[in-house]
Short mmCIF file of C-alpha atoms and ligand atoms in Angstrom, two decimals:
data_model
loop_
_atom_site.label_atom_id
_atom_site.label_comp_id
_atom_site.label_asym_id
_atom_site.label_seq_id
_atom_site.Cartn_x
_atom_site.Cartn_y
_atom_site.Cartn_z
CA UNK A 1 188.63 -12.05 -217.40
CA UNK A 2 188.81 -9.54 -220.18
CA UNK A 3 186.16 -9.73 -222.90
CA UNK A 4 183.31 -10.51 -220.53
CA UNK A 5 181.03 -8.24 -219.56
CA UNK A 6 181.54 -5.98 -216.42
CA UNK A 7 178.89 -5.69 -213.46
CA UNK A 8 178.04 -3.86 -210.40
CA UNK A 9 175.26 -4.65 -208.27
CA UNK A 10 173.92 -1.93 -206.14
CA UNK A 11 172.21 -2.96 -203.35
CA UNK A 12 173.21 -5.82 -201.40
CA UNK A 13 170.03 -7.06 -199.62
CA UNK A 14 168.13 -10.84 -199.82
CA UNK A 15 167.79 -11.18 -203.08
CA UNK A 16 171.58 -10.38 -203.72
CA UNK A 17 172.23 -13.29 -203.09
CA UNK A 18 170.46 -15.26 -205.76
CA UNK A 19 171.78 -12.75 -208.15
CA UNK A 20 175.01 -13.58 -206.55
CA UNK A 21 175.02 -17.05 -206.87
CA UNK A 22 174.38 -16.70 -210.66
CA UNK A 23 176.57 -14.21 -212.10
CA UNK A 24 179.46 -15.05 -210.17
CA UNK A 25 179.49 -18.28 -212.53
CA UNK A 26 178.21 -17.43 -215.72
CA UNK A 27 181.63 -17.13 -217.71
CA UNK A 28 180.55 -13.87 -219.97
CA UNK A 29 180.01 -11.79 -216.87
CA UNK A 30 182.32 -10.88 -214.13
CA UNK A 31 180.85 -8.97 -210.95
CA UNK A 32 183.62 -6.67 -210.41
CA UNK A 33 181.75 -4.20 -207.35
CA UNK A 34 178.81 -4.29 -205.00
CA UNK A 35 178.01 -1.51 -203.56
CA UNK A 36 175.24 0.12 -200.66
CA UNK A 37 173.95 2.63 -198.82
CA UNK A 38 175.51 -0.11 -195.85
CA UNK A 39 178.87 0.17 -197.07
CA UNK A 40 179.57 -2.85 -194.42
CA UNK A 41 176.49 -5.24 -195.83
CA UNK A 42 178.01 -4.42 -199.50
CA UNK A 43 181.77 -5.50 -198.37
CA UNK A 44 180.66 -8.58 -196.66
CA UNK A 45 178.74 -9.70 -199.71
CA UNK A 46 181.20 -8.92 -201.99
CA UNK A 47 183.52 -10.97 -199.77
CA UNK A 48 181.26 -13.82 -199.02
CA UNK A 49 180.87 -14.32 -203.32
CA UNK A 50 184.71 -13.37 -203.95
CA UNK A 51 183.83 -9.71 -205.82
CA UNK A 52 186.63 -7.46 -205.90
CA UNK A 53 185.22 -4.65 -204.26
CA UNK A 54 182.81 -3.46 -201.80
CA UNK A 55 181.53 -0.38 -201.53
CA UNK A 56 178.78 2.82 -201.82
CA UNK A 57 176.97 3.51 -204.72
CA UNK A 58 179.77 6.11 -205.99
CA UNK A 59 181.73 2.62 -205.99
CA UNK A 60 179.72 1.26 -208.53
CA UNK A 61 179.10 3.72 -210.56
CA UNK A 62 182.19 5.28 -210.80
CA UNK A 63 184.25 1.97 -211.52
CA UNK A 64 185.68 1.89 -215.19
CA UNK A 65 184.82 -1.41 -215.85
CA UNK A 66 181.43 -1.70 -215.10
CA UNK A 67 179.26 -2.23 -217.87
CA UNK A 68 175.78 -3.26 -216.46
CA UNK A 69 174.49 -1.99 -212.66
CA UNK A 70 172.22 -4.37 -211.87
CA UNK A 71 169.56 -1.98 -209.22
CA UNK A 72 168.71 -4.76 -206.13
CA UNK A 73 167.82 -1.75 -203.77
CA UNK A 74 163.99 -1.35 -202.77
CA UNK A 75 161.14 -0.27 -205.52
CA UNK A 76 161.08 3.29 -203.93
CA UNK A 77 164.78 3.94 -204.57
CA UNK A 78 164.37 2.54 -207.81
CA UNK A 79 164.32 5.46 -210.11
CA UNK A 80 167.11 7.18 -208.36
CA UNK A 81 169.29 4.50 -208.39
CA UNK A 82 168.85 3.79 -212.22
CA UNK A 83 168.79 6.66 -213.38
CA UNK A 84 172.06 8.06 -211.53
CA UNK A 85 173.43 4.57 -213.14
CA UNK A 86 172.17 5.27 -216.78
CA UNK A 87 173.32 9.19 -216.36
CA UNK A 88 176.66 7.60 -215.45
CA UNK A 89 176.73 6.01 -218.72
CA UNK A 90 176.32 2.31 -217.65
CA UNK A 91 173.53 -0.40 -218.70
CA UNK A 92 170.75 -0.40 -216.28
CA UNK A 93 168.99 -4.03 -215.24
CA UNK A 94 166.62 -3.54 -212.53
CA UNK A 95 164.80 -5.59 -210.20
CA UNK A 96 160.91 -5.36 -210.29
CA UNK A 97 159.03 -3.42 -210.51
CA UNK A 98 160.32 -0.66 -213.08
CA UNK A 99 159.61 2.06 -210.65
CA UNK A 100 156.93 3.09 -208.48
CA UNK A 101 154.80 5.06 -210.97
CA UNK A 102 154.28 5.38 -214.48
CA UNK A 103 156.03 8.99 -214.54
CA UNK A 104 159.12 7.65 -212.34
CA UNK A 105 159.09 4.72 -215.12
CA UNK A 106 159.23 6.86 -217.47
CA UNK A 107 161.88 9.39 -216.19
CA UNK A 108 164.03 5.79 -216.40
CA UNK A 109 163.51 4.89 -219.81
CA UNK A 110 163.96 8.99 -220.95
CA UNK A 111 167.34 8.70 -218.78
CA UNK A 112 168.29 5.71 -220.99
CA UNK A 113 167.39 7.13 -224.02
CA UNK A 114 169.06 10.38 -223.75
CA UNK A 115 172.61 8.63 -222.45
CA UNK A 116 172.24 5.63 -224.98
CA UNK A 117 172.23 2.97 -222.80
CA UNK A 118 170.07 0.46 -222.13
CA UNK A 119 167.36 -0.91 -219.73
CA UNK A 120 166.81 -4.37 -218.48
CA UNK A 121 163.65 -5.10 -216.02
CA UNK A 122 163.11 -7.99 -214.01
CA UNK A 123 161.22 -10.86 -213.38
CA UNK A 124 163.68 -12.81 -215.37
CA UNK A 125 162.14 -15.87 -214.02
CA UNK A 126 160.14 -15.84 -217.22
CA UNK A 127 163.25 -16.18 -219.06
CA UNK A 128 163.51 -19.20 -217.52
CA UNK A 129 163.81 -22.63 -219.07
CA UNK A 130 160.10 -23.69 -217.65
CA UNK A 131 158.12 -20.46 -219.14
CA UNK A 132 160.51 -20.80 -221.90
CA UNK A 133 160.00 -24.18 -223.02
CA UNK A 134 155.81 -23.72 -222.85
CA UNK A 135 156.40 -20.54 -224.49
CA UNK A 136 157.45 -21.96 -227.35
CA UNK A 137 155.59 -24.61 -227.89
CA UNK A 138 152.50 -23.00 -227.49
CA UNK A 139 153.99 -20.47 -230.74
CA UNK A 140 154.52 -23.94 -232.68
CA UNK A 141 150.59 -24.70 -232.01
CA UNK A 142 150.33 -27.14 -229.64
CA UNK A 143 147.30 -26.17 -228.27
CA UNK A 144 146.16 -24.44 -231.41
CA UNK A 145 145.12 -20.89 -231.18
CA UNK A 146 145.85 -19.57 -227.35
CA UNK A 147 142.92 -17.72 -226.94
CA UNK A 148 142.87 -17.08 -223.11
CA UNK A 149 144.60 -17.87 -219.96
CA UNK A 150 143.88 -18.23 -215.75
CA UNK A 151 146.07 -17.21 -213.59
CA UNK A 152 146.29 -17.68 -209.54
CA UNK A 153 148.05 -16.53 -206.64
CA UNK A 154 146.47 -16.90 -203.41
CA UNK A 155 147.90 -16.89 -199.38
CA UNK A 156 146.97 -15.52 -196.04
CA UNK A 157 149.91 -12.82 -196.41
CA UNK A 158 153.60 -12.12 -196.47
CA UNK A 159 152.62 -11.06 -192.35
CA UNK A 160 152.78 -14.41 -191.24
CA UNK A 161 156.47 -14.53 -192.27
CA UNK A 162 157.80 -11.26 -192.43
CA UNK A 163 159.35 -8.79 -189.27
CA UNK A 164 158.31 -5.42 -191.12
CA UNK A 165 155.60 -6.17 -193.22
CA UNK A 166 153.73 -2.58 -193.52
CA UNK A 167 155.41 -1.76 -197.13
CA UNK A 168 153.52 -4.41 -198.23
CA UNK A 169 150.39 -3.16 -197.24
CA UNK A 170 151.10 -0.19 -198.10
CA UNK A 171 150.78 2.20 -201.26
CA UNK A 172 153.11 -0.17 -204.02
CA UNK A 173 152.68 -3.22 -202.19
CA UNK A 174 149.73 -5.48 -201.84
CA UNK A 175 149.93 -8.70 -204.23
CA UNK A 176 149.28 -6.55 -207.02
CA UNK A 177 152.37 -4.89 -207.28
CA UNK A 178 154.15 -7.39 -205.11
CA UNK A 179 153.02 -10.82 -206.94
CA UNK A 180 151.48 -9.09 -209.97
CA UNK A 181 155.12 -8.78 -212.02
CA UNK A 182 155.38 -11.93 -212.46
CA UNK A 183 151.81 -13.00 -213.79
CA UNK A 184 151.12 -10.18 -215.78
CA UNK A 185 154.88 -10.04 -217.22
CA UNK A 186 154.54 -13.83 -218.22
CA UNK A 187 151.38 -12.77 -219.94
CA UNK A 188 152.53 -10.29 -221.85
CA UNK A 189 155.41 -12.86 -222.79
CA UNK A 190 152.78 -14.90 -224.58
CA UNK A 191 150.03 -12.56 -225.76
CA UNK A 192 151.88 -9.38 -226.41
CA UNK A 193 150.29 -5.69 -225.04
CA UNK A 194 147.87 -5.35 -222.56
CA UNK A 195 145.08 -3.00 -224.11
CA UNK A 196 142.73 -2.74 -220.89
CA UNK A 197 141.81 -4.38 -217.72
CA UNK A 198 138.81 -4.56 -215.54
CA UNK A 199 138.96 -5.73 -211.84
CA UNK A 200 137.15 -5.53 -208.62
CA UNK A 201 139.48 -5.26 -204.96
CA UNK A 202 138.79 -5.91 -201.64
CA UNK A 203 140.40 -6.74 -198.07
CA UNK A 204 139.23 -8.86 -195.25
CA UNK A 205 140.70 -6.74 -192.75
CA UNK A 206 141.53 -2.51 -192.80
CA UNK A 207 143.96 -3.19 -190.40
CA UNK A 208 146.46 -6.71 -189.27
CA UNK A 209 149.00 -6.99 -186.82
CA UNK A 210 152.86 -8.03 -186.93
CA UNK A 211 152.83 -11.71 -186.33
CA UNK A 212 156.74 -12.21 -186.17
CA UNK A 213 159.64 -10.73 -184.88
CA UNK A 214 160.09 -8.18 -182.42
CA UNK A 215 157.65 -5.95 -183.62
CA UNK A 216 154.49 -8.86 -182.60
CA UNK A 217 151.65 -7.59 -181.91
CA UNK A 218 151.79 -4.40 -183.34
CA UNK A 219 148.70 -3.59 -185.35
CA UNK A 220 149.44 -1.52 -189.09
CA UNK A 221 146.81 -0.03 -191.53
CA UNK A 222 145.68 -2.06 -195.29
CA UNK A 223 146.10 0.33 -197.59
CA UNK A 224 145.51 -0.87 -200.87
CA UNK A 225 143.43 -3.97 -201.80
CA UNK A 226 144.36 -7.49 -200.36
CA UNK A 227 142.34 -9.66 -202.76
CA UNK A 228 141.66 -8.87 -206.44
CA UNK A 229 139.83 -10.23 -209.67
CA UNK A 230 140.89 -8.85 -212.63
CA UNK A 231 139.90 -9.32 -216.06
CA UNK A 232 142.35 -8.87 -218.94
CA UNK A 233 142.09 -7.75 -222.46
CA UNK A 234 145.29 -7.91 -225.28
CA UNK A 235 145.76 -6.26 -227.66
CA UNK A 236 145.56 -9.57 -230.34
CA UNK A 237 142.15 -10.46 -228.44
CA UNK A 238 143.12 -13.15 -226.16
CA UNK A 239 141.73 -12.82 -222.40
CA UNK A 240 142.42 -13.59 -219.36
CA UNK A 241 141.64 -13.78 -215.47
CA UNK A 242 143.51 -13.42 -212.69
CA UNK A 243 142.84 -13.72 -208.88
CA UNK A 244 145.85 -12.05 -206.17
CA UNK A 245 145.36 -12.19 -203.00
CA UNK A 246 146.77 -11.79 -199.29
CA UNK A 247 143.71 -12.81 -197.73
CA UNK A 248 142.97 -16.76 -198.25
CA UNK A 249 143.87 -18.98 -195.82
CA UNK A 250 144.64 -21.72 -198.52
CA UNK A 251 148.18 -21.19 -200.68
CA UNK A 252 148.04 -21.65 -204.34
CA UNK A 253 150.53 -20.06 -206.28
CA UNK A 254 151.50 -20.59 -209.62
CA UNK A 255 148.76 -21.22 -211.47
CA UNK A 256 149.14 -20.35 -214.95
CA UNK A 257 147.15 -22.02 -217.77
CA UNK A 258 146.63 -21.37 -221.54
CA UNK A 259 143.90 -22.10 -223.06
CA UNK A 260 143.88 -23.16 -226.83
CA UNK A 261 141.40 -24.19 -229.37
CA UNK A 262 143.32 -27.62 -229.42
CA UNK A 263 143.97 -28.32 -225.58
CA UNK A 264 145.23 -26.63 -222.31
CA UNK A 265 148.82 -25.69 -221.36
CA UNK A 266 149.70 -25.88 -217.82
CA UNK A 267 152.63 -23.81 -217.17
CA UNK A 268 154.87 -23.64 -214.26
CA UNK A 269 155.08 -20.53 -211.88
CA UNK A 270 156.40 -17.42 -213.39
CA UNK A 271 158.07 -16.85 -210.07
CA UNK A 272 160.05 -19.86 -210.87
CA UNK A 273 162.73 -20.43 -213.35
CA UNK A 274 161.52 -24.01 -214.44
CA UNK A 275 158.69 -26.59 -212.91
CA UNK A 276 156.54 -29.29 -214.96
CA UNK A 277 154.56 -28.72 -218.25
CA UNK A 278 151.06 -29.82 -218.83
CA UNK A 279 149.03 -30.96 -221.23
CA UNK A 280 145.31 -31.45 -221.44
CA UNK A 281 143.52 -32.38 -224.36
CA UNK A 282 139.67 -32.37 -225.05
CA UNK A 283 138.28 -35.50 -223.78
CA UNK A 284 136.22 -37.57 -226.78
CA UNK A 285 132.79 -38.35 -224.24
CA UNK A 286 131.79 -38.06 -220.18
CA UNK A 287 134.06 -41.03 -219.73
CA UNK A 288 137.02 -39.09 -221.13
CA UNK A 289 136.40 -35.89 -218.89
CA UNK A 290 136.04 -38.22 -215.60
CA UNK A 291 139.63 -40.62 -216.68
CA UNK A 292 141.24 -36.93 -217.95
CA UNK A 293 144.86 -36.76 -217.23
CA UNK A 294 147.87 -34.04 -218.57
CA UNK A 295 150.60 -35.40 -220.48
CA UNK A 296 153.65 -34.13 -218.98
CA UNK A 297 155.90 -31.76 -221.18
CA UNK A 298 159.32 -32.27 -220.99
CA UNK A 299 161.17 -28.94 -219.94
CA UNK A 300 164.20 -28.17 -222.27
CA UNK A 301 167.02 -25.85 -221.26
CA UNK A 302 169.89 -25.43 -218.24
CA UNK A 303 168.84 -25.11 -215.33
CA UNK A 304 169.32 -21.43 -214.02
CA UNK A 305 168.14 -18.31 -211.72
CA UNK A 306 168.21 -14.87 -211.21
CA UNK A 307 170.87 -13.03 -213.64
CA UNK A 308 169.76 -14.45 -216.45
CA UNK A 309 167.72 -11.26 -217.93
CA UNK A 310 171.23 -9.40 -217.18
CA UNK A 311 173.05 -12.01 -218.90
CA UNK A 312 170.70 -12.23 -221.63
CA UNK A 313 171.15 -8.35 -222.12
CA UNK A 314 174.87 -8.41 -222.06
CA UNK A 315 175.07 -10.61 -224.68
CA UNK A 316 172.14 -8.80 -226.93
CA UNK A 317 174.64 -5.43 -226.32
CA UNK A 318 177.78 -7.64 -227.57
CA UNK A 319 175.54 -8.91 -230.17
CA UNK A 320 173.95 -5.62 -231.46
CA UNK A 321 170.49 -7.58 -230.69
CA UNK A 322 167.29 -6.99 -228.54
CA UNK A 323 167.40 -7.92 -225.18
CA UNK A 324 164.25 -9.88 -223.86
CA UNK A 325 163.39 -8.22 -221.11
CA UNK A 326 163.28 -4.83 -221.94
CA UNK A 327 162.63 -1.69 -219.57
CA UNK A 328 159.59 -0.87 -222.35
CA UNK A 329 158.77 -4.46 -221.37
CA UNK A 330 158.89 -2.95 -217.68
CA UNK A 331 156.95 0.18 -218.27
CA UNK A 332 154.27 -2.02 -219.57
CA UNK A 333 153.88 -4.42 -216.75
CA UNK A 334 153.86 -1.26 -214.50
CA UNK A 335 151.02 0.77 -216.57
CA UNK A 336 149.09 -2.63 -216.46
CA UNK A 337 149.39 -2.59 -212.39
CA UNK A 338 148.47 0.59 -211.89
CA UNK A 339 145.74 0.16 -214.83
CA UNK A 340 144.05 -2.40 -212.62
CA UNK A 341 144.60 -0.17 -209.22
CA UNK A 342 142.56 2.24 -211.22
CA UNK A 343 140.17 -0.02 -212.28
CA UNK A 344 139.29 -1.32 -208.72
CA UNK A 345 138.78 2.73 -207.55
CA UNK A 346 136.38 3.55 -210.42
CA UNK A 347 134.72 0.89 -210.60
CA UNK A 348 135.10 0.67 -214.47
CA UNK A 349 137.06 -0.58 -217.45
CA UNK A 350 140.30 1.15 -217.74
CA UNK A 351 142.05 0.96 -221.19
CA UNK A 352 145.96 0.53 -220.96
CA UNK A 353 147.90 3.17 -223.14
CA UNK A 354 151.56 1.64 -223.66
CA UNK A 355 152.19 -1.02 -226.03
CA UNK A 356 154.98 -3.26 -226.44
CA UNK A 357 156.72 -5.67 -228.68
CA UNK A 358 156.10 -9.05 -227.86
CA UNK A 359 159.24 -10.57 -226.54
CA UNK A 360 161.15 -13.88 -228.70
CA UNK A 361 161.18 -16.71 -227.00
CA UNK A 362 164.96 -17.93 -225.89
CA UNK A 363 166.47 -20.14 -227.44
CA UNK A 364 165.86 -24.14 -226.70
CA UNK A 365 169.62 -24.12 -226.57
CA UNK A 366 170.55 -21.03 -224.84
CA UNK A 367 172.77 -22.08 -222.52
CA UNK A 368 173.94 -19.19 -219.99
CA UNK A 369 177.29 -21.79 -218.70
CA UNK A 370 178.89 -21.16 -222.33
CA UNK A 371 181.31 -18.79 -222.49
CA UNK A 372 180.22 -16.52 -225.90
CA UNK A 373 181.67 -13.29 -225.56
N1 NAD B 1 163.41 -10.66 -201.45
C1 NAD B 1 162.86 -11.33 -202.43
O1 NAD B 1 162.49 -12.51 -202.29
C2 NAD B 1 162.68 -10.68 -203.78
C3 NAD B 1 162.27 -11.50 -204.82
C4 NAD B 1 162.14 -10.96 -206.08
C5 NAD B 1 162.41 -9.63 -206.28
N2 NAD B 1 162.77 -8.83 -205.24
C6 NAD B 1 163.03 -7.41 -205.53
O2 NAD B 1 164.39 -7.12 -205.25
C7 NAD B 1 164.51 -5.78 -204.77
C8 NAD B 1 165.24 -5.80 -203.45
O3 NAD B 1 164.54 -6.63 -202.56
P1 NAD B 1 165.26 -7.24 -201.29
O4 NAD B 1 164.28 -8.20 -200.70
O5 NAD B 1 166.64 -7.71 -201.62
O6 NAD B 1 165.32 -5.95 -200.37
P2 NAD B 1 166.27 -5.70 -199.10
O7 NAD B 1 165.58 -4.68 -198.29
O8 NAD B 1 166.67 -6.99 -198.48
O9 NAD B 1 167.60 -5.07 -199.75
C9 NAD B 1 167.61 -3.83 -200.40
C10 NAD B 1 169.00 -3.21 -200.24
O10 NAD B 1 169.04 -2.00 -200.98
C11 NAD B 1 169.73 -1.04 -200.19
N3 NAD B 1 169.29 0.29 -200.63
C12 NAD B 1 168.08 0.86 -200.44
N4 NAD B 1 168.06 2.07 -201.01
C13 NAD B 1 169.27 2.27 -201.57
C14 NAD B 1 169.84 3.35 -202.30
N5 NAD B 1 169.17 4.45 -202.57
N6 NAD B 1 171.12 3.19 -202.73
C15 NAD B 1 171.82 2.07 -202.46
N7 NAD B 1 171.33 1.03 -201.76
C16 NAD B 1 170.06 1.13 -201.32
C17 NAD B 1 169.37 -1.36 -198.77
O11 NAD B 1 170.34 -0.82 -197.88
C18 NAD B 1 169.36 -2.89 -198.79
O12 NAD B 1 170.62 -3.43 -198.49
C19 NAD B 1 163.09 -5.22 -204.73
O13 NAD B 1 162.85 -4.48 -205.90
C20 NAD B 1 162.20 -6.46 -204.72
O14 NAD B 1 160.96 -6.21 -205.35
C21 NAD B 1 162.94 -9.34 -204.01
#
């Protein structure tokens, strides 16, 4: 396996296992450790996916031939775990978001800057071949000038499903920080920096109750706002409105348009890797607008999941290149959250400080099955 990339993936919880599933194919990786605070949940999934070694953190980050730790524990244990990583002198890719707080975020991206290394930052979803594709035809004008966007996500709440849902109730949670990665991030993708926000928050309810497990029944505070508007300002002068929310009894998710001064992109949900493309084009008279159907987009690129931001940055290091998902990219998305939590307590327009590059698209033939390195 030599001349691929080495990885260690610290924390071995659910979504493990899509990260699993991925890098334990793509040939210019090779998952060498997985490691836990559960040294026995680390060893069984390095078993289960045929990793070498299973293990604690010190695993990880003591093993010579890790390159990359890819950080899968919780957001709290974020910064500790990256920057302990970075300070070992590995790569960092972390799972969203960045870190709790804008100063944890940016105690992570000093940490990589003073050991030379690197920082990845989830969703890679966005990387995807769906996003992707819309991405860049939207940059060779098919819907002329983008000039704003909608976006939607909308349930009754991750308590109807989950055993211990308080965290996301609670102080980081909420389907702003939980949900928000992923729209935001995907906007940034297309419109560059954020330059301010404005939003109003609300709940239905101060306080909700367990609903499964063997915790039913038992009633936990709201914390933080379960339904939001926000309103979104770049940088370049596009706009763009978003609605998040816990508290609807009807699911929508996904919705993520761009509007152009040529037509309407439909694109698929950034918590997705790929889904279908559509286009809508002004209508010439009232018959038009009542007959008006999308054209559907075909989506170009291999099919793929979660690992592909860490492969993507593995190559950019072998490469001497950018990666696309950058920790800056990270810190962004996470002064943009916390932006709009601000905005919803004072009532006001809050302008966003951080700026970022906006990302390049990947590739229409990026294809993370070759072996390149
Ligand atoms: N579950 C999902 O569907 C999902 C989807 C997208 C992103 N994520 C993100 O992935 C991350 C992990 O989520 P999850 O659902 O897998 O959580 P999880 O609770 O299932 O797993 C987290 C694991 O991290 C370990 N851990 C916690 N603190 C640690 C520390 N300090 N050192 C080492 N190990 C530690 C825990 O023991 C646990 O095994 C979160 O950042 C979350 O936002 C999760």
């Amino acid at each position: 396996m030599s001349g691929t990339t080495g990885i260690g993936i610290i924390g071995a919880g659910m979504i493990s296992e899509q990260y699993l599933t991925n890098l334990t194919v793509y040939p210019d990786v090779t998952v060498h450790v997985v490691g836990d605070l559960d040294v026995d949940r680390a060893t069984a999934q390095a078993e289960k996916w045929g990793v070498a070694q299973g293990g604690d953190v010190d695993a990880v980050l003591g093993h010579p031939d890790v390159d990359i730790v890819i950080n899968l524990t919780i957001p709290a244990a974020h910064e500790q775990v990256s920057v302990a990583a970075l300070q070992a002198g590995k790569h960092v890719w972390t799972e969203k978001p960045l870190a709790v707080d804008r100063a944890a975020g940016r105690r992570i991206l000093d940490a990589a800057e003073a050991a030379g290394r690197r920082v990845g930052c989830a969703p890679d979803t966005v990387l995807g071949p769906g996003f992707q594709t819309a991405k860049r035809a939207i940059a060779e004008g098919l819907i002329g000038t983008p000039y704003a966007a909608a976006t939607g996500f909308q349930w009754q709440g991750p308590d109807v499903i989950h055993p211990n849902p308080d965290f996301l109730f609670a102080r980081g949670g909420g389907p702003l920080f939980d949900m928000g990665p992923y729209y935001f991030a995907g906007l940034v993708h297309l419109f560059g920096s954020v330059s301010g926000v404005a939003a109003l928050g609300g709940r239905a309810a101060t306080e909700r109750s367990v609903q499964v497990g063997p915790r039913a029944g038992e009633a936990f505070p709201v914390e933080v706002p379960t339904h939001l508007s926000v309103l979104t300002e770049f940088a370049a002068g596009q706009q763009a409105q978003s609605l998040l929310s816990f508290d609807t009894a009807i699911f929508r998710h996904g919705v993520f348009e761009v509007h152009g001064t040529e037509g309407t992109l439909v694109l698929p949900d950034p918590n997705y890797f790929t889904g279908a493309i559509q286009l809508y084009r002004p209508a010439a008279d009232r018959a038009g607008i009542a007959a008006q159907q999308p054209e559907l987009v075909p989506v170009v690129g291999a099919e793929t999941g979660r690992g592909l931001g860490a492969l993507d940055m593995a190559r950019a290091i072998a490469e001497g290149r950018e990666h696309l998902a950058t920790g800056e990219l990270g810190y962004h998305v996470l002064d943009v959250l916390e932006s709009v939590a601000e905005a919803v307590e004072a009532r006001a327009f809050i302008d966003v400080a951080s700026r970022v590059e906006t990302p390049a698209a990947v590739a229409a033939d990026f294809d993370p099955f070759a072996r390149t390195l």
